[in-house]
DNA sequence: ATATAAGTTTAAGCATCCTTAAATTTATTA
DNA sequence: TAATAAATTTAAGGATGCTTAAACTTATAT
């Protein structure tokens, strides 16, 4: 077990890799809200410790070891999230920040206990997959951003981006949860906003909001 | 919310004050397993920040602010302990270390939630009182160390010291829990060990062990 | 009362993880 | 292709919280 900072870098890099984003100093700095210089500094350390492959000015990649390690941090994070949601009853806009701190503190034994209590969940409260102990990732349902669903088409919410609490809170307010059926009624070319039907109500949502909600068609 | 190190110093000082130990550089260093020099260093910072009263070579005291703050760290610790014990099902020799890390990570809101789930417990799994939000301490039952209970006398276990996991684990093994009735059958002057009756069995325990188990007579 | 022991502080230094500013490299655009 | 912009790294430095060694203060024992 390394320190908190190392764990935060590694899990951030892991998540970027998973979402097929090219991992650059830049991107990490923004995610972690620190300077580029600090990131460069740390990348050297991570590289020296064998967690990442790093050459000056080039993209960053996790090594096998790094990926294994990072997947377990993400695993801990997501198990905490669902524990906090299902057992403790925190709303889905509160669990991420809490889990982000707890993920570095709990022992593996405790996380295993939590997982057992939850009966081995495969997805976190935002629909993100929980990596297994071996790093394997549960099969995700196909999905596209709600912003790309065509008018007249319906689908189910299978995932939402979990990095903005205000966004998540608003989703709750309009009754948008995982599993909910949504129909796109209209797209306004004026501002690219969408008129959607959810819970038998029609609601207008911005394109930006819609692009962070993921829908499984059929 | 300060950093982890500050919180560890403060809660250690608080616990020492509660047990009427004179708080000295020395004692803190031992508890935190760091050098005296490091403690002196930190005492200056804690003093500058108004958490403690400190003069070179003198005993240390928490200020009003310091005591308030420290009590809340101890509160978090003990709520975590009992949550881990009762809800998650960790044995009492595992909860301290885990709680010691979690106590710095959870938000006040989460701790409140946990407390609510537990129906506002007053004591942790080792019988230590859980300070209230206002710093108030639940009334503790009178107790004396088992090592000082006289031959022929019975009493109930109301508290055990929680700083040695091996000790706690052994207590579990011999069926010693909070609330158990214990009778002192004999004291061996040879090594000051005790012959006790518990769960209708007779068992010999060392004086050192007995001095860490606290008994309410009558 | 004095010597010795114990406890505490000071001094110097190290690792970690940040910062800003300047220099360098790579990417983009005219 | 050359100029400009963007991204990245290097350099210098700061805060934190440790370390060991040496100096100093207080407590204890003869
Ligand atoms: Mn999250
Ligand atoms: Mn999540
Ligand atoms: Mn404890
Ligand atoms: Mn305890």
CSV table of C-alpha atoms (C1' of nucleotides) and ligand atoms in Angstrom, one decimal:
chain,number,residue,atom,x,y,z
A,1,UNK,CA,0.0,0.0,0.0
A,2,UNK,CA,1.4,3.3,-1.1
A,3,UNK,CA,0.4,6.8,0.0
A,4,UNK,CA,-2.7,8.6,-0.8
A,5,UNK,CA,-1.2,10.9,-3.4
A,6,UNK,CA,0.2,8.0,-5.4
A,7,UNK,CA,-3.1,6.2,-5.2
A,8,UNK,CA,-4.9,9.3,-6.5
A,9,UNK,CA,-2.6,9.6,-9.5
A,10,UNK,CA,-2.8,6.0,-10.4
A,11,UNK,CA,-6.6,5.7,-10.2
A,12,UNK,CA,-7.0,8.8,-12.2
A,13,UNK,CA,-4.7,7.5,-14.9
A,14,UNK,CA,-6.5,4.2,-14.8
A,15,UNK,CA,-9.9,5.9,-15.3
A,16,UNK,CA,-8.6,7.9,-18.2
A,17,UNK,CA,-7.2,4.8,-19.8
A,18,UNK,CA,-10.5,3.0,-19.4
A,19,UNK,CA,-12.3,5.9,-21.1
A,20,UNK,CA,-9.8,5.8,-24.0
A,21,UNK,CA,-8.5,9.3,-23.2
A,22,UNK,CA,-4.8,9.9,-24.1
A,23,UNK,CA,-3.2,10.3,-20.7
A,24,UNK,CA,-1.1,13.5,-20.6
A,25,UNK,CA,0.4,15.7,-17.9
A,26,UNK,CA,-2.2,18.3,-18.7
A,27,UNK,CA,-5.2,16.1,-18.2
A,28,UNK,CA,-4.0,14.6,-14.9
A,29,UNK,CA,-3.3,18.1,-13.6
A,30,UNK,CA,-6.8,19.2,-14.4
A,31,UNK,CA,-8.4,16.2,-12.8
A,32,UNK,CA,-6.3,16.4,-9.6
A,33,UNK,CA,-6.5,20.2,-9.6
A,34,UNK,CA,-2.8,20.7,-9.2
A,35,UNK,CA,-0.1,22.3,-11.4
A,36,UNK,CA,1.4,20.6,-14.5
A,37,UNK,CA,4.8,20.9,-12.8
A,38,UNK,CA,3.6,18.9,-9.8
A,39,UNK,CA,2.4,16.2,-12.2
A,40,UNK,CA,5.6,16.0,-14.1
A,41,UNK,CA,7.4,15.6,-10.7
A,42,UNK,CA,5.2,12.8,-9.7
A,43,UNK,CA,5.2,11.1,-13.0
A,44,UNK,CA,9.0,10.6,-12.6
A,45,UNK,CA,8.4,9.0,-9.2
A,46,UNK,CA,5.6,6.8,-10.5
A,47,UNK,CA,7.9,5.8,-13.4
A,48,UNK,CA,10.8,5.1,-11.1
A,49,UNK,CA,8.6,2.9,-8.9
A,50,UNK,CA,7.4,0.9,-11.9
A,51,UNK,CA,3.8,2.0,-11.9
A,52,UNK,CA,3.8,3.8,-15.2
A,53,UNK,CA,5.7,4.0,-18.5
A,54,UNK,CA,6.9,7.6,-18.9
A,55,UNK,CA,9.1,9.4,-21.4
A,56,UNK,CA,9.4,13.2,-21.4
A,57,UNK,CA,6.8,14.8,-23.6
A,58,UNK,CA,5.2,11.5,-24.4
A,59,UNK,CA,1.8,10.0,-23.4
A,60,UNK,CA,1.6,8.0,-20.2
A,61,UNK,CA,0.7,4.4,-19.7
A,62,UNK,CA,0.2,2.2,-16.7
A,63,UNK,CA,2.5,-0.8,-16.5
A,64,UNK,CA,1.0,-4.2,-15.7
A,65,UNK,CA,1.8,-3.6,-12.0
A,66,UNK,CA,0.4,-0.1,-12.2
A,67,UNK,CA,-2.8,-1.2,-13.8
A,68,UNK,CA,-3.3,-4.0,-11.3
A,69,UNK,CA,-2.7,-1.6,-8.4
A,70,UNK,CA,-4.9,1.1,-9.9
A,71,UNK,CA,-7.8,-1.3,-10.5
A,72,UNK,CA,-7.8,-2.2,-6.9
A,73,UNK,CA,-8.1,1.5,-5.9
A,74,UNK,CA,-11.0,2.0,-8.2
A,75,UNK,CA,-12.5,-1.2,-6.9
A,76,UNK,CA,-12.3,0.1,-3.3
A,77,UNK,CA,-13.7,3.4,-4.4
A,78,UNK,CA,-16.7,1.9,-6.1
A,79,UNK,CA,-17.4,-0.7,-3.3
A,80,UNK,CA,-17.4,2.2,-0.8
A,81,UNK,CA,-19.8,4.2,-3.1
A,82,UNK,CA,-22.3,1.4,-3.3
A,83,UNK,CA,-21.9,0.6,0.4
A,84,UNK,CA,-22.6,4.2,1.3
A,85,UNK,CA,-25.5,4.3,-1.0
A,86,UNK,CA,-27.2,1.0,-0.2
A,87,UNK,CA,-26.3,0.3,3.4
A,88,UNK,CA,-25.8,3.7,4.8
A,89,UNK,CA,-28.4,5.4,2.6
A,90,UNK,CA,-26.4,8.3,1.3
A,91,UNK,CA,-27.8,9.9,-1.9
A,92,UNK,CA,-25.8,9.3,-5.1
A,93,UNK,CA,-24.5,12.8,-5.1
A,94,UNK,CA,-22.8,12.4,-1.8
A,95,UNK,CA,-21.1,9.1,-2.2
A,96,UNK,CA,-18.2,10.0,-4.5
A,97,UNK,CA,-16.5,12.6,-2.3
A,98,UNK,CA,-16.9,10.4,0.8
A,99,UNK,CA,-15.6,7.3,-1.0
A,100,UNK,CA,-12.7,9.2,-2.5
A,101,UNK,CA,-11.3,9.7,1.0
A,102,UNK,CA,-12.4,6.3,2.4
A,103,UNK,CA,-10.8,4.4,-0.4
A,104,UNK,CA,-7.3,5.1,0.9
A,105,UNK,CA,-8.1,4.2,4.5
A,106,UNK,CA,-9.9,0.9,4.6
A,107,UNK,CA,-8.0,-2.4,4.7
A,108,UNK,CA,-8.5,-5.0,2.1
A,109,UNK,CA,-10.2,-7.2,4.7
A,110,UNK,CA,-12.8,-4.5,5.4
A,111,UNK,CA,-13.5,-3.9,1.7
A,112,UNK,CA,-14.0,-7.6,1.3
A,113,UNK,CA,-16.5,-7.6,4.1
A,114,UNK,CA,-18.3,-4.7,2.6
A,115,UNK,CA,-18.4,-6.4,-0.7
A,116,UNK,CA,-19.8,-9.5,0.9
A,117,UNK,CA,-22.5,-7.5,2.7
A,118,UNK,CA,-23.5,-6.1,-0.7
A,119,UNK,CA,-23.6,-9.6,-2.2
A,120,UNK,CA,-20.8,-8.9,-4.7
A,121,UNK,CA,-22.2,-6.0,-6.7
A,122,UNK,CA,-20.9,-5.5,-10.2
A,123,UNK,CA,-21.7,-1.8,-10.6
A,124,UNK,CA,-21.5,1.3,-8.5
A,125,UNK,CA,-24.4,3.7,-7.9
A,126,UNK,CA,-23.5,5.6,-11.1
A,127,UNK,CA,-23.4,2.5,-13.2
A,128,UNK,CA,-19.6,2.3,-13.3
A,129,UNK,CA,-18.2,-1.3,-13.2
A,130,UNK,CA,-16.5,-2.5,-10.1
A,131,UNK,CA,-13.2,-4.2,-11.0
A,132,UNK,CA,-12.7,-7.7,-9.6
A,133,UNK,CA,-9.8,-8.7,-7.3
A,134,UNK,CA,-8.0,-9.9,-10.5
A,135,UNK,CA,-8.7,-6.6,-12.2
A,136,UNK,CA,-11.3,-8.0,-14.5
A,137,UNK,CA,-14.1,-5.7,-15.4
A,138,UNK,CA,-17.8,-6.7,-15.5
A,139,UNK,CA,-19.4,-6.6,-18.9
A,140,UNK,CA,-21.0,-3.2,-19.5
A,141,UNK,CA,-24.2,-2.8,-21.4
A,142,UNK,CA,-23.8,-0.9,-24.6
A,143,UNK,CA,-24.7,2.7,-24.2
A,144,UNK,CA,-24.6,6.1,-25.9
A,145,UNK,CA,-24.9,9.6,-24.4
A,146,UNK,CA,-28.5,10.7,-24.1
A,147,UNK,CA,-27.5,13.7,-26.2
A,148,UNK,CA,-27.0,11.4,-29.1
A,149,UNK,CA,-30.3,9.5,-28.8
A,150,UNK,CA,-32.5,10.3,-31.8
A,151,UNK,CA,-35.9,11.9,-31.5
A,152,UNK,CA,-38.7,9.4,-30.9
A,153,UNK,CA,-36.3,6.8,-29.5
A,154,UNK,CA,-36.5,5.3,-26.0
A,155,UNK,CA,-33.9,3.7,-23.8
A,156,UNK,CA,-32.8,3.0,-20.2
A,157,UNK,CA,-30.4,4.9,-18.1
A,158,UNK,CA,-27.4,2.6,-17.5
A,159,UNK,CA,-24.7,5.0,-16.3
A,160,UNK,CA,-24.2,8.7,-15.4
A,161,UNK,CA,-20.9,10.5,-15.0
A,162,UNK,CA,-20.2,10.9,-11.3
A,163,UNK,CA,-17.8,13.8,-11.1
A,164,UNK,CA,-20.2,16.6,-10.5
A,165,UNK,CA,-22.4,16.5,-7.4
A,166,UNK,CA,-24.6,19.3,-8.5
A,167,UNK,CA,-25.4,17.5,-11.7
A,168,UNK,CA,-26.2,14.2,-9.9
A,169,UNK,CA,-28.4,16.1,-7.4
A,170,UNK,CA,-30.4,17.6,-10.2
A,171,UNK,CA,-30.8,14.2,-11.8
A,172,UNK,CA,-32.4,13.0,-8.6
A,173,UNK,CA,-34.6,16.0,-8.5
A,174,UNK,CA,-36.1,15.2,-11.9
A,175,UNK,CA,-36.4,11.5,-10.9
A,176,UNK,CA,-33.7,10.3,-13.1
A,177,UNK,CA,-32.1,7.1,-11.7
A,178,UNK,CA,-30.3,4.1,-13.1
A,179,UNK,CA,-32.8,1.8,-14.9
A,180,UNK,CA,-35.3,4.6,-15.7
A,181,UNK,CA,-36.8,4.7,-19.1
A,182,UNK,CA,-36.3,7.9,-21.1
A,183,UNK,CA,-37.8,8.9,-24.4
A,184,UNK,CA,-36.4,11.7,-26.4
A,185,UNK,CA,-39.4,13.8,-27.6
A,186,UNK,CA,-37.7,16.7,-29.3
A,187,UNK,CA,-34.4,18.3,-29.9
A,188,UNK,CA,-34.2,22.1,-30.0
A,189,UNK,CA,-31.7,23.2,-32.7
A,190,UNK,CA,-31.5,26.6,-31.0
A,191,UNK,CA,-29.4,25.4,-28.0
A,192,UNK,CA,-29.2,21.7,-28.7
A,193,UNK,CA,-31.3,21.0,-25.6
A,194,UNK,CA,-33.6,18.0,-25.4
A,195,UNK,CA,-37.2,17.5,-24.5
A,196,UNK,CA,-37.4,14.1,-22.8
A,197,UNK,CA,-40.1,12.0,-21.3
A,198,UNK,CA,-39.4,10.5,-17.9
A,199,UNK,CA,-41.8,9.2,-15.3
A,200,UNK,CA,-44.6,10.3,-17.6
A,201,UNK,CA,-43.5,13.9,-17.4
A,202,UNK,CA,-41.9,16.0,-20.1
A,203,UNK,CA,-38.8,17.9,-19.2
A,204,UNK,CA,-36.2,20.0,-21.0
A,205,UNK,CA,-32.6,19.3,-20.3
A,206,UNK,CA,-29.5,21.0,-21.6
A,207,UNK,CA,-27.2,19.2,-24.1
A,208,UNK,CA,-24.4,19.3,-21.6
A,209,UNK,CA,-26.5,17.5,-19.1
A,210,UNK,CA,-27.7,15.0,-21.6
A,211,UNK,CA,-24.1,14.2,-22.7
A,212,UNK,CA,-23.4,12.9,-19.2
A,213,UNK,CA,-26.2,10.5,-19.0
A,214,UNK,CA,-25.8,7.1,-20.8
A,215,UNK,CA,-28.6,5.2,-22.4
A,216,UNK,CA,-29.0,1.6,-23.4
A,217,UNK,CA,-31.2,1.4,-26.5
A,218,UNK,CA,-33.6,-1.5,-27.3
B,1,UNK,CA,-10.8,20.0,9.6
B,2,UNK,CA,-7.0,19.8,10.1
B,3,UNK,CA,-4.7,17.1,8.7
B,4,UNK,CA,-4.3,13.6,10.0
B,5,UNK,CA,-1.2,14.2,12.0
B,6,UNK,CA,-2.7,17.0,13.9
B,7,UNK,CA,-5.8,15.0,14.6
B,8,UNK,CA,-3.7,12.1,15.9
B,9,UNK,CA,-1.8,14.3,18.3
B,10,UNK,CA,-4.9,15.9,19.6
B,11,UNK,CA,-6.8,12.8,20.2
B,12,UNK,CA,-3.9,11.2,21.9
B,13,UNK,CA,-3.5,14.1,24.2
B,14,UNK,CA,-7.2,14.1,24.8
B,15,UNK,CA,-7.2,10.4,25.8
B,16,UNK,CA,-4.2,10.9,28.1
B,17,UNK,CA,-6.0,13.8,29.8
B,18,UNK,CA,-9.1,11.7,30.2
B,19,UNK,CA,-7.2,9.0,31.9
B,20,UNK,CA,-5.5,11.6,34.2
B,21,UNK,CA,-2.1,10.9,32.9
B,22,UNK,CA,0.3,14.0,32.9
B,23,UNK,CA,0.8,14.8,29.3
B,24,UNK,CA,4.5,15.0,28.4
B,25,UNK,CA,6.5,15.0,25.2
B,26,UNK,CA,7.7,11.6,26.2
B,27,UNK,CA,4.3,10.0,26.6
B,28,UNK,CA,3.0,11.3,23.3
B,29,UNK,CA,6.1,10.1,21.5
B,30,UNK,CA,5.6,6.6,22.8
B,31,UNK,CA,1.9,6.5,21.9
B,32,UNK,CA,2.5,7.8,18.4
B,33,UNK,CA,5.7,5.8,17.9
B,34,UNK,CA,7.8,8.8,16.8
B,35,UNK,CA,10.8,10.6,18.2
B,36,UNK,CA,10.6,13.1,21.1
B,37,UNK,CA,12.1,15.7,18.8
B,38,UNK,CA,9.2,15.3,16.4
B,39,UNK,CA,6.7,15.8,19.2
B,40,UNK,CA,8.4,19.0,20.4
B,41,UNK,CA,8.3,20.3,16.9
B,42,UNK,CA,4.6,19.6,16.6
B,43,UNK,CA,3.7,20.9,20.0
B,44,UNK,CA,4.9,24.3,18.9
B,45,UNK,CA,2.6,24.2,15.9
B,46,UNK,CA,-0.3,23.0,18.0
B,47,UNK,CA,0.4,25.7,20.4
B,48,UNK,CA,0.6,28.4,17.7
B,49,UNK,CA,-2.6,27.2,16.3
B,50,UNK,CA,-4.3,27.5,19.7
B,51,UNK,CA,-5.1,23.8,20.2
B,52,UNK,CA,-2.8,23.4,23.3
B,53,UNK,CA,-1.1,25.3,26.1
B,54,UNK,CA,2.5,24.7,25.9
B,55,UNK,CA,5.7,26.0,27.6
B,56,UNK,CA,9.1,24.4,27.2
B,57,UNK,CA,9.7,21.6,29.6
B,58,UNK,CA,6.2,21.9,31.1
B,59,UNK,CA,3.2,19.7,30.9
B,60,UNK,CA,0.8,20.0,28.0
B,61,UNK,CA,-2.9,20.9,28.2
B,62,UNK,CA,-5.6,21.1,25.6
B,63,UNK,CA,-7.2,24.6,25.2
B,64,UNK,CA,-11.0,24.8,25.2
B,65,UNK,CA,-10.8,24.7,21.4
B,66,UNK,CA,-8.4,21.9,21.4
B,67,UNK,CA,-10.5,19.8,23.7
B,68,UNK,CA,-13.6,20.4,21.7
B,69,UNK,CA,-11.8,19.4,18.5
B,70,UNK,CA,-10.1,16.4,20.1
B,71,UNK,CA,-13.4,15.1,21.6
B,72,UNK,CA,-14.9,15.0,18.1
B,73,UNK,CA,-12.0,13.0,16.7
B,74,UNK,CA,-12.4,10.5,19.5
B,75,UNK,CA,-16.1,10.6,18.9
B,76,UNK,CA,-15.6,9.7,15.2
B,77,UNK,CA,-13.2,6.9,16.2
B,78,UNK,CA,-15.5,5.3,18.6
B,79,UNK,CA,-18.5,5.6,16.3
B,80,UNK,CA,-16.5,3.9,13.6
B,81,UNK,CA,-15.5,1.2,16.0
B,82,UNK,CA,-18.9,0.3,16.9
B,83,UNK,CA,-20.2,0.6,13.4
B,84,UNK,CA,-17.6,-1.8,12.2
B,85,UNK,CA,-18.3,-4.2,15.0
B,86,UNK,CA,-22.1,-4.2,15.0
B,87,UNK,CA,-23.0,-3.5,11.4
B,88,UNK,CA,-20.1,-4.8,9.5
B,89,UNK,CA,-19.3,-7.6,11.9
B,90,UNK,CA,-15.6,-7.1,12.6
B,91,UNK,CA,-14.3,-8.7,15.8
B,92,UNK,CA,-13.3,-6.3,18.5
B,93,UNK,CA,-9.6,-6.8,17.9
B,94,UNK,CA,-9.9,-5.6,14.4
B,95,UNK,CA,-11.9,-2.4,14.8
B,96,UNK,CA,-9.4,-0.1,16.4
B,97,UNK,CA,-6.8,0.0,13.6
B,98,UNK,CA,-9.5,0.3,11.0
B,99,UNK,CA,-11.3,3.1,12.8
B,100,UNK,CA,-8.0,4.8,13.5
B,101,UNK,CA,-7.6,5.4,9.8
B,102,UNK,CA,-11.3,5.9,8.9
B,103,UNK,CA,-11.7,8.6,11.7
B,104,UNK,CA,-9.8,11.1,9.6
B,105,UNK,CA,-11.7,10.4,6.3
B,106,UNK,CA,-15.4,10.5,7.0
B,107,UNK,CA,-17.4,13.7,6.9
B,108,UNK,CA,-19.4,14.8,9.9
B,109,UNK,CA,-22.5,14.0,7.9
B,110,UNK,CA,-21.5,10.4,7.4
B,111,UNK,CA,-20.5,9.9,11.0
B,112,UNK,CA,-23.9,11.3,12.0
B,113,UNK,CA,-25.6,8.8,9.6
B,114,UNK,CA,-23.6,6.0,11.2
B,115,UNK,CA,-24.5,7.1,14.6
B,116,UNK,CA,-28.2,7.2,13.7
B,117,UNK,CA,-28.0,3.7,12.2
B,118,UNK,CA,-26.6,2.5,15.5
B,119,UNK,CA,-29.3,4.3,17.4
B,120,UNK,CA,-27.0,6.7,19.2
B,121,UNK,CA,-24.7,4.3,21.1
B,122,UNK,CA,-23.0,5.6,24.3
B,123,UNK,CA,-20.1,3.2,24.4
B,124,UNK,CA,-17.7,1.7,21.9
B,125,UNK,CA,-17.0,-2.1,21.6
B,126,UNK,CA,-14.4,-1.9,24.3
B,127,UNK,CA,-16.6,0.0,26.8
B,128,UNK,CA,-15.1,3.4,26.1
B,129,UNK,CA,-17.6,6.3,26.2
B,130,UNK,CA,-18.5,8.1,23.0
B,131,UNK,CA,-18.3,11.8,23.4
B,132,UNK,CA,-21.4,13.7,22.3
B,133,UNK,CA,-21.3,16.5,19.7
B,134,UNK,CA,-21.0,18.9,22.5
B,135,UNK,CA,-18.1,17.0,23.9
B,136,UNK,CA,-20.1,15.6,26.8
B,137,UNK,CA,-19.1,12.2,28.0
B,138,UNK,CA,-21.7,9.5,28.9
B,139,UNK,CA,-21.7,8.5,32.6
B,140,UNK,CA,-19.3,5.6,33.0
B,141,UNK,CA,-20.1,2.7,35.5
B,142,UNK,CA,-17.6,2.6,38.4
B,143,UNK,CA,-15.0,0.0,37.7
B,144,UNK,CA,-11.7,-1.3,38.9
B,145,UNK,CA,-9.1,-3.4,37.2
B,146,UNK,CA,-9.8,-7.1,37.4
B,147,UNK,CA,-6.3,-7.4,38.9
B,148,UNK,CA,-7.5,-5.5,42.0
B,149,UNK,CA,-10.7,-7.5,42.5
B,150,UNK,CA,-10.4,-9.5,45.7
B,151,UNK,CA,-10.7,-13.3,45.9
B,152,UNK,CA,-14.2,-14.5,46.1
B,153,UNK,CA,-15.7,-11.3,44.6
B,154,UNK,CA,-17.7,-11.2,41.4
B,155,UNK,CA,-18.3,-8.5,38.9
B,156,UNK,CA,-19.2,-7.6,35.3
B,157,UNK,CA,-16.8,-6.6,32.6
B,158,UNK,CA,-17.5,-3.0,31.6
B,159,UNK,CA,-14.4,-2.0,29.8
B,160,UNK,CA,-11.2,-3.4,28.3
B,161,UNK,CA,-8.2,-1.5,27.1
B,162,UNK,CA,-8.2,-1.4,23.3
B,163,UNK,CA,-4.7,-0.8,22.3
B,164,UNK,CA,-3.4,-4.3,21.9
B,165,UNK,CA,-5.1,-6.5,19.4
B,166,UNK,CA,-3.4,-9.7,20.5
B,167,UNK,CA,-4.8,-9.0,24.0
B,168,UNK,CA,-8.3,-8.4,22.7
B,169,UNK,CA,-8.1,-11.5,20.5
B,170,UNK,CA,-7.1,-13.6,23.5
B,171,UNK,CA,-10.0,-12.3,25.5
B,172,UNK,CA,-12.4,-13.4,22.8
B,173,UNK,CA,-10.8,-16.8,22.8
B,174,UNK,CA,-11.5,-17.3,26.5
B,175,UNK,CA,-15.1,-16.0,26.0
B,176,UNK,CA,-14.5,-12.7,27.8
B,177,UNK,CA,-16.8,-10.0,26.5
B,178,UNK,CA,-18.4,-6.8,27.8
B,179,UNK,CA,-21.1,-7.7,30.3
B,180,UNK,CA,-19.7,-11.1,31.2
B,181,UNK,CA,-19.7,-12.1,34.9
B,182,UNK,CA,-16.3,-12.9,36.3
B,183,UNK,CA,-15.5,-14.3,39.7
B,184,UNK,CA,-12.0,-14.2,41.1
B,185,UNK,CA,-11.3,-17.6,42.6
B,186,UNK,CA,-7.7,-17.3,43.6
B,187,UNK,CA,-4.6,-15.1,43.4
B,188,UNK,CA,-1.2,-16.8,43.0
B,189,UNK,CA,1.3,-14.8,45.0
B,190,UNK,CA,4.1,-16.4,43.0
B,191,UNK,CA,3.4,-14.4,39.8
B,192,UNK,CA,0.3,-12.4,40.8
B,193,UNK,CA,-1.7,-14.3,38.3
B,194,UNK,CA,-5.4,-14.8,38.8
B,195,UNK,CA,-7.6,-17.9,38.7
B,196,UNK,CA,-11.0,-16.6,37.5
B,197,UNK,CA,-14.3,-18.2,36.7
B,198,UNK,CA,-16.0,-17.2,33.5
B,199,UNK,CA,-18.7,-19.0,31.6
B,200,UNK,CA,-18.6,-21.7,34.2
B,201,UNK,CA,-15.0,-22.5,33.4
B,202,UNK,CA,-11.9,-21.7,35.5
B,203,UNK,CA,-9.0,-20.0,33.8
B,204,UNK,CA,-5.7,-18.6,34.9
B,205,UNK,CA,-4.8,-15.2,33.6
B,206,UNK,CA,-1.7,-13.1,34.1
B,207,UNK,CA,-1.7,-10.0,36.3
B,208,UNK,CA,-0.8,-7.9,33.3
B,209,UNK,CA,-3.8,-9.2,31.4
B,210,UNK,CA,-6.1,-8.7,34.4
B,211,UNK,CA,-5.0,-5.1,34.8
B,212,UNK,CA,-6.4,-4.3,31.4
B,213,UNK,CA,-9.9,-5.6,32.1
B,214,UNK,CA,-12.2,-3.4,34.1
B,215,UNK,CA,-14.9,-4.7,36.4
B,216,UNK,CA,-18.0,-3.3,37.8
B,217,UNK,CA,-18.6,-4.8,41.3
B,218,UNK,CA,-22.1,-5.5,42.7
C,1,DA,C1',24.7,19.3,47.6
C,2,DT,C1',26.3,17.1,43.8
C,3,DA,C1',26.6,13.6,40.4
C,4,DT,C1',24.0,11.1,37.4
C,5,DA,C1',20.0,9.9,34.9
C,6,DA,C1',16.0,11.1,32.5
C,7,DG,C1',13.5,14.0,29.7
C,8,DT,C1',13.2,17.8,26.5
C,9,DT,C1',14.6,20.9,23.1
C,10,DT,C1',17.6,22.6,19.3
C,11,DA,C1',20.0,22.0,15.1
C,12,DA,C1',20.7,20.1,10.8
C,13,DG,C1',18.9,17.4,7.4
C,14,DC,C1',15.7,14.4,4.5
C,15,DA,C1',11.4,12.9,1.8
C,16,DT,C1',7.1,14.2,0.0
C,17,DC,C1',4.2,17.0,-2.6
C,18,DC,C1',3.0,21.1,-3.7
C,19,DT,C1',3.9,26.2,-5.8
C,20,DT,C1',5.4,29.9,-9.6
C,21,DA,C1',8.5,31.4,-13.2
C,22,DA,C1',11.5,30.4,-16.8
C,23,DA,C1',13.1,27.4,-20.4
C,24,DT,C1',12.2,23.9,-23.6
C,25,DT,C1',9.7,20.9,-26.8
C,26,DT,C1',5.8,19.8,-29.6
C,27,DA,C1',1.7,21.1,-32.1
C,28,DT,C1',-0.9,24.3,-34.9
C,29,DT,C1',-1.7,27.8,-38.2
C,30,DA,C1',-0.7,31.2,-41.5
D,1,DT,C1',8.3,26.5,-43.7
D,2,DA,C1',8.3,29.8,-40.2
D,3,DA,C1',5.9,31.9,-36.6
D,4,DT,C1',3.0,31.4,-32.9
D,5,DA,C1',0.6,28.9,-29.5
D,6,DA,C1',0.1,25.2,-26.4
D,7,DA,C1',2.0,21.8,-23.6
D,8,DT,C1',5.6,20.1,-20.8
D,9,DT,C1',9.6,20.2,-18.1
D,10,DT,C1',13.2,22.3,-15.3
D,11,DA,C1',14.5,25.2,-11.5
D,12,DA,C1',14.1,27.3,-7.2
D,13,DG,C1',11.6,27.3,-3.2
D,14,DG,C1',8.0,26.4,0.7
D,15,DA,C1',5.3,23.7,4.2
D,16,DT,C1',4.9,19.5,6.7
D,17,DG,C1',6.4,15.9,9.5
D,18,DC,C1',9.6,13.0,10.2
D,19,DT,C1',14.9,11.5,11.5
D,20,DT,C1',19.5,11.5,14.5
D,21,DA,C1',22.9,13.9,17.2
D,22,DA,C1',24.1,17.3,20.4
D,23,DA,C1',22.9,20.6,23.9
D,24,DC,C1',20.3,21.8,27.6
D,25,DT,C1',17.0,21.4,31.6
D,26,DT,C1',14.8,19.0,35.3
D,27,DA,C1',14.4,15.0,38.3
D,28,DT,C1',16.5,11.5,41.2
D,29,DA,C1',19.7,9.3,44.1
D,30,DT,C1',23.6,9.1,46.9
E,1,LIG,MN1,-16.8,8.0,-7.8
E,2,LIG,MN1,-19.3,6.2,-9.0
E,3,LIG,MN1,-9.8,2.5,19.5
E,4,LIG,MN1,-12.3,1.3,21.5
